């Protein structure tokens, strides 16, 4: 029986079509700039985001890091969400490898900063302070698409303070589908955008840093230094091309499945279900503390994988269809009807 894995949209496996595209990919040495498939993917990503150029990177962590390293120097700082991936979950890479100081600020639940706090955090030009150099946003944040109005306001704030403007767009395509806008429209104003292929888009590997030629040339240098210059990487890039061509529009299905899941789980009074209007492919559920371990175990025995903990994130993706959603809802209901019988 197939496992229904709701832990993340990174768990998808390449389809037969994607594998065939990878097998057939023309390749060359990408460090020499000679891999035609990588070059094509980079051109596609630049066109998609409306930027001059793009660079294929091993992961979202790497493309975010390249964006920071290419635009900030030793003793600079970047302003970033306290809960943002670029600050919290990337091993402190910018500080460790670039001597770039993070200035984390609390994010609201919808992924937005209080822009007055951002303004207050920008340091004056004074020898006591790091130089405030860059503002980083994340779209989607915890599966929530950033409000369109806010994007313009954050851009104005960055410009007002001469900050570079970076977007961790690991799931930017989900945001575009949510707003029914093009990816390029959501990239307007940003100096650099990191776009992941290995989340909802369903490729096994890869992210792209998209920016102007100058930033990409600098990022290419850093990528080589980090050991990220790959050779016949077209095998991997082909999966990314396949994903962009065949698996972008279908993100709408993941969003519909997440909404169905939320609607089903909300019927259980034991659960507190968070599913905001701006939500895309994630549902957050707070469980009674006593169920934090036993519910995931119970579901696991039924081939349904969710994280353990009191507040769990359930993520829909390419390998989760409508019957799987119904099976998950039924699994939760079975657990609570059994619990209620024994109470
Ligand atoms: C918002 C966000 N940004 C960046 C990343 C990093 O991507 P990777 O795991 O490819 O390094 C992730 C990973 O899940 C993410 O959720």
CSV table of C-alpha atoms and ligand atoms in Angstrom, one decimal:
chain,number,residue,atom,x,y,z
A,1,UNK,CA,0.0,0.0,0.0
A,2,UNK,CA,1.4,3.4,-1.0
A,3,UNK,CA,2.4,5.7,1.9
A,4,UNK,CA,0.6,9.0,2.2
A,5,UNK,CA,3.4,11.3,3.3
A,6,UNK,CA,2.2,14.8,4.5
A,7,UNK,CA,5.4,15.9,6.2
A,8,UNK,CA,6.6,18.0,3.3
A,9,UNK,CA,6.2,18.7,-0.4
A,10,UNK,CA,9.9,17.8,-0.7
A,11,UNK,CA,9.1,14.0,-0.5
A,12,UNK,CA,7.7,13.7,-4.0
A,13,UNK,CA,9.3,11.2,-6.4
A,14,UNK,CA,10.0,11.9,-10.1
A,15,UNK,CA,7.3,10.7,-12.5
A,16,UNK,CA,8.1,8.4,-15.4
A,17,UNK,CA,7.9,11.4,-17.7
A,18,UNK,CA,10.4,13.3,-15.7
A,19,UNK,CA,12.7,10.4,-15.5
A,20,UNK,CA,12.5,10.0,-19.3
A,21,UNK,CA,13.3,13.7,-19.8
A,22,UNK,CA,16.4,13.3,-17.5
A,23,UNK,CA,17.5,10.2,-19.5
A,24,UNK,CA,17.2,12.1,-22.8
A,25,UNK,CA,18.9,15.4,-21.7
A,26,UNK,CA,21.7,16.7,-23.8
A,27,UNK,CA,24.6,17.5,-21.4
A,28,UNK,CA,28.0,19.2,-21.3
A,29,UNK,CA,30.3,20.6,-18.7
A,30,UNK,CA,28.4,23.3,-16.8
A,31,UNK,CA,31.4,24.8,-15.1
A,32,UNK,CA,32.5,25.7,-18.7
A,33,UNK,CA,29.0,27.0,-19.3
A,34,UNK,CA,28.5,24.2,-21.9
A,35,UNK,CA,25.6,22.2,-20.6
A,36,UNK,CA,22.8,23.0,-23.0
A,37,UNK,CA,20.1,21.7,-20.6
A,38,UNK,CA,21.3,23.8,-17.7
A,39,UNK,CA,21.6,26.8,-19.9
A,40,UNK,CA,18.0,26.3,-21.1
A,41,UNK,CA,16.7,25.9,-17.6
A,42,UNK,CA,18.5,29.1,-16.5
A,43,UNK,CA,17.0,30.9,-19.4
A,44,UNK,CA,13.5,29.6,-18.6
A,45,UNK,CA,13.9,30.7,-15.0
A,46,UNK,CA,15.0,34.2,-15.9
A,47,UNK,CA,12.1,34.5,-18.3
A,48,UNK,CA,9.7,33.2,-15.6
A,49,UNK,CA,10.9,35.6,-13.0
A,50,UNK,CA,11.4,38.5,-15.3
A,51,UNK,CA,15.1,38.8,-14.4
A,52,UNK,CA,18.1,39.1,-16.7
A,53,UNK,CA,19.8,35.8,-15.7
A,54,UNK,CA,19.6,32.8,-13.4
A,55,UNK,CA,21.9,30.3,-11.9
A,56,UNK,CA,21.2,26.6,-11.2
A,57,UNK,CA,22.0,25.7,-7.6
A,58,UNK,CA,22.0,22.4,-5.6
A,59,UNK,CA,19.3,23.5,-3.1
A,60,UNK,CA,17.2,26.4,-1.8
A,61,UNK,CA,19.7,26.8,1.0
A,62,UNK,CA,22.4,27.2,-1.5
A,63,UNK,CA,20.6,29.7,-3.8
A,64,UNK,CA,19.5,31.8,-0.8
A,65,UNK,CA,23.1,31.8,0.4
A,66,UNK,CA,24.4,32.8,-3.0
A,67,UNK,CA,21.9,35.7,-3.1
A,68,UNK,CA,23.2,36.9,0.2
A,69,UNK,CA,26.9,36.4,-0.5
A,70,UNK,CA,26.6,38.1,-3.9
A,71,UNK,CA,25.0,41.2,-2.5
A,72,UNK,CA,26.4,41.6,1.0
A,73,UNK,CA,30.0,41.8,2.2
A,74,UNK,CA,31.9,41.2,5.4
A,75,UNK,CA,30.4,43.4,8.2
A,76,UNK,CA,27.1,44.0,6.3
A,77,UNK,CA,23.8,42.8,7.7
A,78,UNK,CA,20.6,41.5,6.3
A,79,UNK,CA,17.2,42.0,7.8
A,80,UNK,CA,15.2,38.8,7.9
A,81,UNK,CA,12.2,37.2,9.6
A,82,UNK,CA,12.9,35.5,12.9
A,83,UNK,CA,10.9,32.6,11.6
A,84,UNK,CA,12.2,32.8,8.0
A,85,UNK,CA,14.0,29.8,6.5
A,86,UNK,CA,17.0,32.0,5.5
A,87,UNK,CA,17.6,32.9,9.1
A,88,UNK,CA,16.4,29.9,11.1
A,89,UNK,CA,17.0,26.8,9.1
A,90,UNK,CA,20.0,27.4,7.0
A,91,UNK,CA,22.8,26.8,9.5
A,92,UNK,CA,23.6,30.4,9.9
A,93,UNK,CA,25.4,30.1,6.5
A,94,UNK,CA,25.5,33.9,5.7
A,95,UNK,CA,27.2,34.6,9.1
A,96,UNK,CA,29.5,31.5,9.0
A,97,UNK,CA,30.6,31.8,5.4
A,98,UNK,CA,30.1,35.4,4.5
A,99,UNK,CA,30.6,37.3,7.8
A,100,UNK,CA,27.1,38.8,7.2
A,101,UNK,CA,25.3,39.6,10.3
A,102,UNK,CA,21.6,38.7,10.4
A,103,UNK,CA,19.1,41.2,12.0
A,104,UNK,CA,16.1,38.9,12.7
A,105,UNK,CA,12.7,40.6,13.3
A,106,UNK,CA,9.5,38.9,14.3
A,107,UNK,CA,7.1,38.0,11.4
A,108,UNK,CA,3.4,38.2,11.7
A,109,UNK,CA,1.6,34.9,11.1
A,110,UNK,CA,0.9,35.9,7.5
A,111,UNK,CA,4.6,36.2,6.8
A,112,UNK,CA,4.7,40.0,6.8
A,113,UNK,CA,7.1,42.3,8.7
A,114,UNK,CA,5.9,45.3,10.6
A,115,UNK,CA,7.6,47.7,8.2
A,116,UNK,CA,8.0,50.3,10.9
A,117,UNK,CA,10.1,47.8,12.8
A,118,UNK,CA,12.2,47.2,9.7
A,119,UNK,CA,12.7,51.0,9.4
A,120,UNK,CA,13.7,51.2,13.0
A,121,UNK,CA,16.2,48.3,12.6
A,122,UNK,CA,18.1,49.9,9.7
A,123,UNK,CA,21.4,51.2,11.3
A,124,UNK,CA,22.8,54.7,10.8
A,125,UNK,CA,26.1,55.0,9.0
A,126,UNK,CA,28.2,54.9,12.1
A,127,UNK,CA,31.3,52.9,12.9
A,128,UNK,CA,29.5,51.2,15.8
A,129,UNK,CA,27.1,49.4,13.5
A,130,UNK,CA,27.1,46.7,10.9
A,131,UNK,CA,26.0,48.2,7.5
A,132,UNK,CA,22.3,47.4,6.8
A,133,UNK,CA,22.5,46.1,3.3
A,134,UNK,CA,19.6,43.8,2.4
A,135,UNK,CA,16.0,43.0,3.3
A,136,UNK,CA,14.8,39.4,2.8
A,137,UNK,CA,11.2,38.2,2.4
A,138,UNK,CA,9.8,34.7,2.1
A,139,UNK,CA,6.9,33.9,-0.2
A,140,UNK,CA,5.1,31.6,0.6
A,141,UNK,CA,5.7,31.7,4.4
A,142,UNK,CA,4.4,28.7,6.2
A,143,UNK,CA,2.4,28.1,3.1
A,144,UNK,CA,0.8,31.5,3.1
A,145,UNK,CA,1.0,33.8,0.0
A,146,UNK,CA,2.2,37.3,1.0
A,147,UNK,CA,-0.5,40.0,0.4
A,148,UNK,CA,0.1,41.8,-2.9
A,149,UNK,CA,-0.2,45.3,-1.3
A,150,UNK,CA,2.5,44.4,1.2
A,151,UNK,CA,4.9,43.4,-1.5
A,152,UNK,CA,4.8,47.0,-2.9
A,153,UNK,CA,5.1,48.5,0.6
A,154,UNK,CA,8.1,46.3,1.5
A,155,UNK,CA,9.8,47.2,-1.8
A,156,UNK,CA,9.3,50.9,-1.1
A,157,UNK,CA,10.8,50.4,2.4
A,158,UNK,CA,13.8,48.7,0.9
A,159,UNK,CA,14.4,51.4,-1.6
A,160,UNK,CA,13.9,54.2,1.0
A,161,UNK,CA,16.9,52.7,2.9
A,162,UNK,CA,19.0,51.6,-0.1
A,163,UNK,CA,18.6,48.0,0.9
A,164,UNK,CA,19.0,45.2,-1.6
A,165,UNK,CA,15.7,43.2,-1.8
A,166,UNK,CA,15.9,39.4,-1.8
A,167,UNK,CA,13.1,36.9,-2.0
A,168,UNK,CA,13.2,33.4,-0.7
A,169,UNK,CA,10.7,32.1,-3.3
A,170,UNK,CA,11.1,28.4,-2.4
A,171,UNK,CA,7.3,28.1,-3.0
A,172,UNK,CA,6.8,31.3,-5.1
A,173,UNK,CA,4.9,29.3,-7.7
A,174,UNK,CA,2.3,28.3,-5.1
A,175,UNK,CA,1.9,32.0,-4.3
A,176,UNK,CA,1.5,32.9,-8.0
A,177,UNK,CA,-1.2,30.2,-8.5
A,178,UNK,CA,-3.0,31.4,-5.4
A,179,UNK,CA,-3.1,35.0,-6.6
A,180,UNK,CA,-3.7,33.9,-10.2
A,181,UNK,CA,-0.8,36.0,-11.3
A,182,UNK,CA,2.4,35.2,-13.1
A,183,UNK,CA,5.5,34.4,-11.2
A,184,UNK,CA,7.1,37.4,-12.8
A,185,UNK,CA,4.5,39.7,-11.4
A,186,UNK,CA,5.3,38.5,-7.9
A,187,UNK,CA,9.0,39.1,-8.5
A,188,UNK,CA,8.7,42.8,-9.4
A,189,UNK,CA,11.0,45.0,-7.3
A,190,UNK,CA,13.2,42.2,-6.0
A,191,UNK,CA,16.9,42.3,-6.8
A,192,UNK,CA,17.2,38.5,-6.4
A,193,UNK,CA,14.8,35.6,-6.1
A,194,UNK,CA,15.5,32.0,-5.1
A,195,UNK,CA,13.1,29.6,-6.7
A,196,UNK,CA,13.0,25.9,-5.7
A,197,UNK,CA,12.3,23.1,-8.1
A,198,UNK,CA,12.2,20.4,-5.5
A,199,UNK,CA,9.2,21.5,-3.4
A,200,UNK,CA,5.7,21.6,-4.9
A,201,UNK,CA,7.1,21.6,-8.5
A,202,UNK,CA,8.2,18.0,-7.9
A,203,UNK,CA,11.8,17.8,-9.2
A,204,UNK,CA,14.2,15.7,-7.2
A,205,UNK,CA,16.9,18.4,-6.9
A,206,UNK,CA,17.6,22.0,-7.6
A,207,UNK,CA,16.9,25.7,-7.1
A,208,UNK,CA,17.6,28.8,-9.1
A,209,UNK,CA,18.9,32.2,-8.1
A,210,UNK,CA,17.4,34.7,-10.5
A,211,UNK,CA,18.8,38.3,-10.6
A,212,UNK,CA,20.6,40.7,-12.9
A,213,UNK,CA,23.8,39.7,-14.8
A,214,UNK,CA,26.1,41.3,-12.3
A,215,UNK,CA,24.6,39.5,-9.2
A,216,UNK,CA,24.5,36.2,-11.1
A,217,UNK,CA,28.2,36.6,-12.1
A,218,UNK,CA,29.1,37.1,-8.5
A,219,UNK,CA,26.9,34.3,-7.3
A,220,UNK,CA,28.6,32.0,-9.9
A,221,UNK,CA,31.9,32.7,-8.4
A,222,UNK,CA,30.6,31.9,-4.9
A,223,UNK,CA,28.9,28.8,-6.1
A,224,UNK,CA,32.2,27.5,-7.4
A,225,UNK,CA,33.9,28.4,-4.1
A,226,UNK,CA,31.2,26.5,-2.2
A,227,UNK,CA,31.8,23.4,-4.3
A,228,UNK,CA,28.6,23.8,-6.1
A,229,UNK,CA,29.9,24.0,-9.6
A,230,UNK,CA,28.5,20.8,-11.1
A,231,UNK,CA,29.5,19.2,-14.4
A,232,UNK,CA,27.0,17.3,-16.5
A,233,UNK,CA,24.2,18.8,-14.4
A,234,UNK,CA,21.8,18.8,-17.3
A,235,UNK,CA,20.6,15.4,-16.1
A,236,UNK,CA,19.2,17.3,-13.1
A,237,UNK,CA,18.2,20.4,-14.9
A,238,UNK,CA,16.1,18.4,-17.3
A,239,UNK,CA,13.9,17.4,-14.3
A,240,UNK,CA,13.5,21.1,-13.5
A,241,UNK,CA,12.5,21.9,-17.1
A,242,UNK,CA,10.0,19.1,-17.0
A,243,UNK,CA,8.6,20.4,-13.7
A,244,UNK,CA,8.2,24.0,-15.0
A,245,UNK,CA,6.6,22.8,-18.2
A,246,UNK,CA,4.2,20.2,-16.7
A,247,UNK,CA,3.8,20.7,-13.0
A,248,UNK,CA,3.4,24.3,-12.3
A,249,UNK,CA,-0.3,24.8,-13.1
A,250,UNK,CA,-1.2,21.7,-11.2
A,251,UNK,CA,-0.2,23.3,-7.9
A,252,UNK,CA,-3.8,24.5,-7.8
A,253,UNK,CA,-4.8,20.8,-7.1
A,254,UNK,CA,-2.5,20.8,-4.1
A,255,UNK,CA,-4.2,23.9,-2.8
A,256,UNK,CA,-7.7,22.4,-3.3
A,257,UNK,CA,-6.6,19.3,-1.5
A,258,UNK,CA,-5.3,21.3,1.4
A,259,UNK,CA,-8.6,23.1,1.6
A,260,UNK,CA,-10.5,19.8,1.6
A,261,UNK,CA,-8.2,18.5,4.3
A,262,UNK,CA,-8.8,21.5,6.5
A,263,UNK,CA,-12.6,21.2,5.9
A,264,UNK,CA,-12.5,17.6,6.9
A,265,UNK,CA,-10.3,18.0,10.1
A,266,UNK,CA,-12.2,21.1,11.3
A,267,UNK,CA,-15.1,18.7,12.1
A,268,UNK,CA,-13.1,17.2,14.9
A,269,UNK,CA,-13.5,19.3,18.0
A,270,UNK,CA,-10.3,17.9,19.5
A,271,UNK,CA,-8.2,19.7,16.9
A,272,UNK,CA,-7.5,23.4,16.3
A,273,UNK,CA,-7.1,23.7,12.5
A,274,UNK,CA,-5.3,26.8,11.0
A,275,UNK,CA,-6.2,27.4,7.4
A,276,UNK,CA,-6.1,31.0,6.4
A,277,UNK,CA,-7.5,32.5,3.2
A,278,UNK,CA,-4.0,33.1,2.0
A,279,UNK,CA,-3.0,29.5,2.6
A,280,UNK,CA,-1.8,27.4,-0.3
A,281,UNK,CA,-0.6,23.8,0.3
A,282,UNK,CA,-0.2,23.6,4.0
A,283,UNK,CA,-2.6,23.0,6.9
A,284,UNK,CA,-1.4,23.5,10.5
A,285,UNK,CA,-3.2,21.5,13.2
A,286,UNK,CA,-2.7,21.8,17.0
A,287,UNK,CA,-3.3,18.5,18.7
A,288,UNK,CA,-4.2,17.9,22.4
A,289,UNK,CA,-0.8,17.4,24.0
A,290,UNK,CA,-1.5,13.8,25.0
A,291,UNK,CA,-2.0,13.0,21.2
A,292,UNK,CA,1.3,14.5,20.1
A,293,UNK,CA,3.0,11.1,19.8
A,294,UNK,CA,0.2,8.6,19.7
A,295,UNK,CA,-1.8,10.1,16.8
A,296,UNK,CA,1.2,10.1,14.4
A,297,UNK,CA,1.9,6.6,15.5
A,298,UNK,CA,-1.7,5.5,14.9
A,299,UNK,CA,-1.7,7.1,11.5
A,300,UNK,CA,1.7,5.6,10.7
A,301,UNK,CA,0.3,2.2,11.2
A,302,UNK,CA,-2.2,3.0,8.5
A,303,UNK,CA,0.6,4.2,6.1
A,304,UNK,CA,-0.1,7.9,6.7
A,305,UNK,CA,3.0,9.9,7.8
A,306,UNK,CA,2.7,13.2,9.6
A,307,UNK,CA,5.2,14.9,11.9
A,308,UNK,CA,4.9,14.3,15.6
A,309,UNK,CA,4.4,17.2,18.0
A,310,UNK,CA,1.7,19.4,19.4
A,311,UNK,CA,1.4,21.7,16.3
A,312,UNK,CA,1.9,19.8,13.1
A,313,UNK,CA,2.2,20.9,9.5
A,314,UNK,CA,0.4,18.9,6.9
A,315,UNK,CA,1.6,19.5,3.4
A,316,UNK,CA,-0.1,18.5,0.1
A,317,UNK,CA,1.8,17.8,-3.0
A,318,UNK,CA,2.1,15.9,-6.3
A,319,UNK,CA,1.9,12.5,-4.7
A,320,UNK,CA,-1.3,13.2,-2.7
A,321,UNK,CA,-4.5,12.8,-4.6
A,322,UNK,CA,-8.2,13.3,-3.5
A,323,UNK,CA,-8.7,9.7,-2.2
A,324,UNK,CA,-5.5,10.1,-0.1
A,325,UNK,CA,-7.0,13.3,1.5
A,326,UNK,CA,-10.2,11.3,2.3
A,327,UNK,CA,-8.0,8.5,3.8
A,328,UNK,CA,-6.2,11.0,6.0
A,329,UNK,CA,-9.5,12.5,7.3
A,330,UNK,CA,-10.8,9.0,7.9
A,331,UNK,CA,-7.6,8.2,9.8
A,332,UNK,CA,-7.9,11.2,12.1
A,333,UNK,CA,-11.6,10.4,12.7
A,334,UNK,CA,-10.9,6.8,13.4
A,335,UNK,CA,-8.3,7.8,16.0
A,336,UNK,CA,-10.6,10.1,17.8
A,337,UNK,CA,-13.6,7.8,17.7
A,338,UNK,CA,-11.4,5.1,19.3
A,339,UNK,CA,-10.1,7.6,21.9
A,340,UNK,CA,-13.6,8.8,22.8
A,341,UNK,CA,-14.7,5.2,23.3
A,342,UNK,CA,-11.9,4.5,25.7
A,343,UNK,CA,-12.3,7.8,27.7
B,1,LIG,C1,10.9,28.5,2.7
B,1,LIG,C2,12.0,27.7,2.4
B,1,LIG,N1,13.1,28.2,1.9
B,1,LIG,C3,14.2,27.5,1.6
B,1,LIG,C4,14.3,26.2,1.8
B,1,LIG,C5,15.6,25.4,1.5
B,1,LIG,O1,15.5,24.5,0.5
B,1,LIG,P1,16.5,23.2,0.5
B,1,LIG,O2,15.9,22.2,1.4
B,1,LIG,O3,16.4,22.9,-1.0
B,1,LIG,O4,17.8,23.7,0.9
B,1,LIG,C6,13.1,25.5,2.3
B,1,LIG,C7,13.2,24.1,2.5
B,1,LIG,O5,12.2,23.4,2.8
B,1,LIG,C8,12.0,26.3,2.6
B,1,LIG,O6,10.9,25.7,3.2
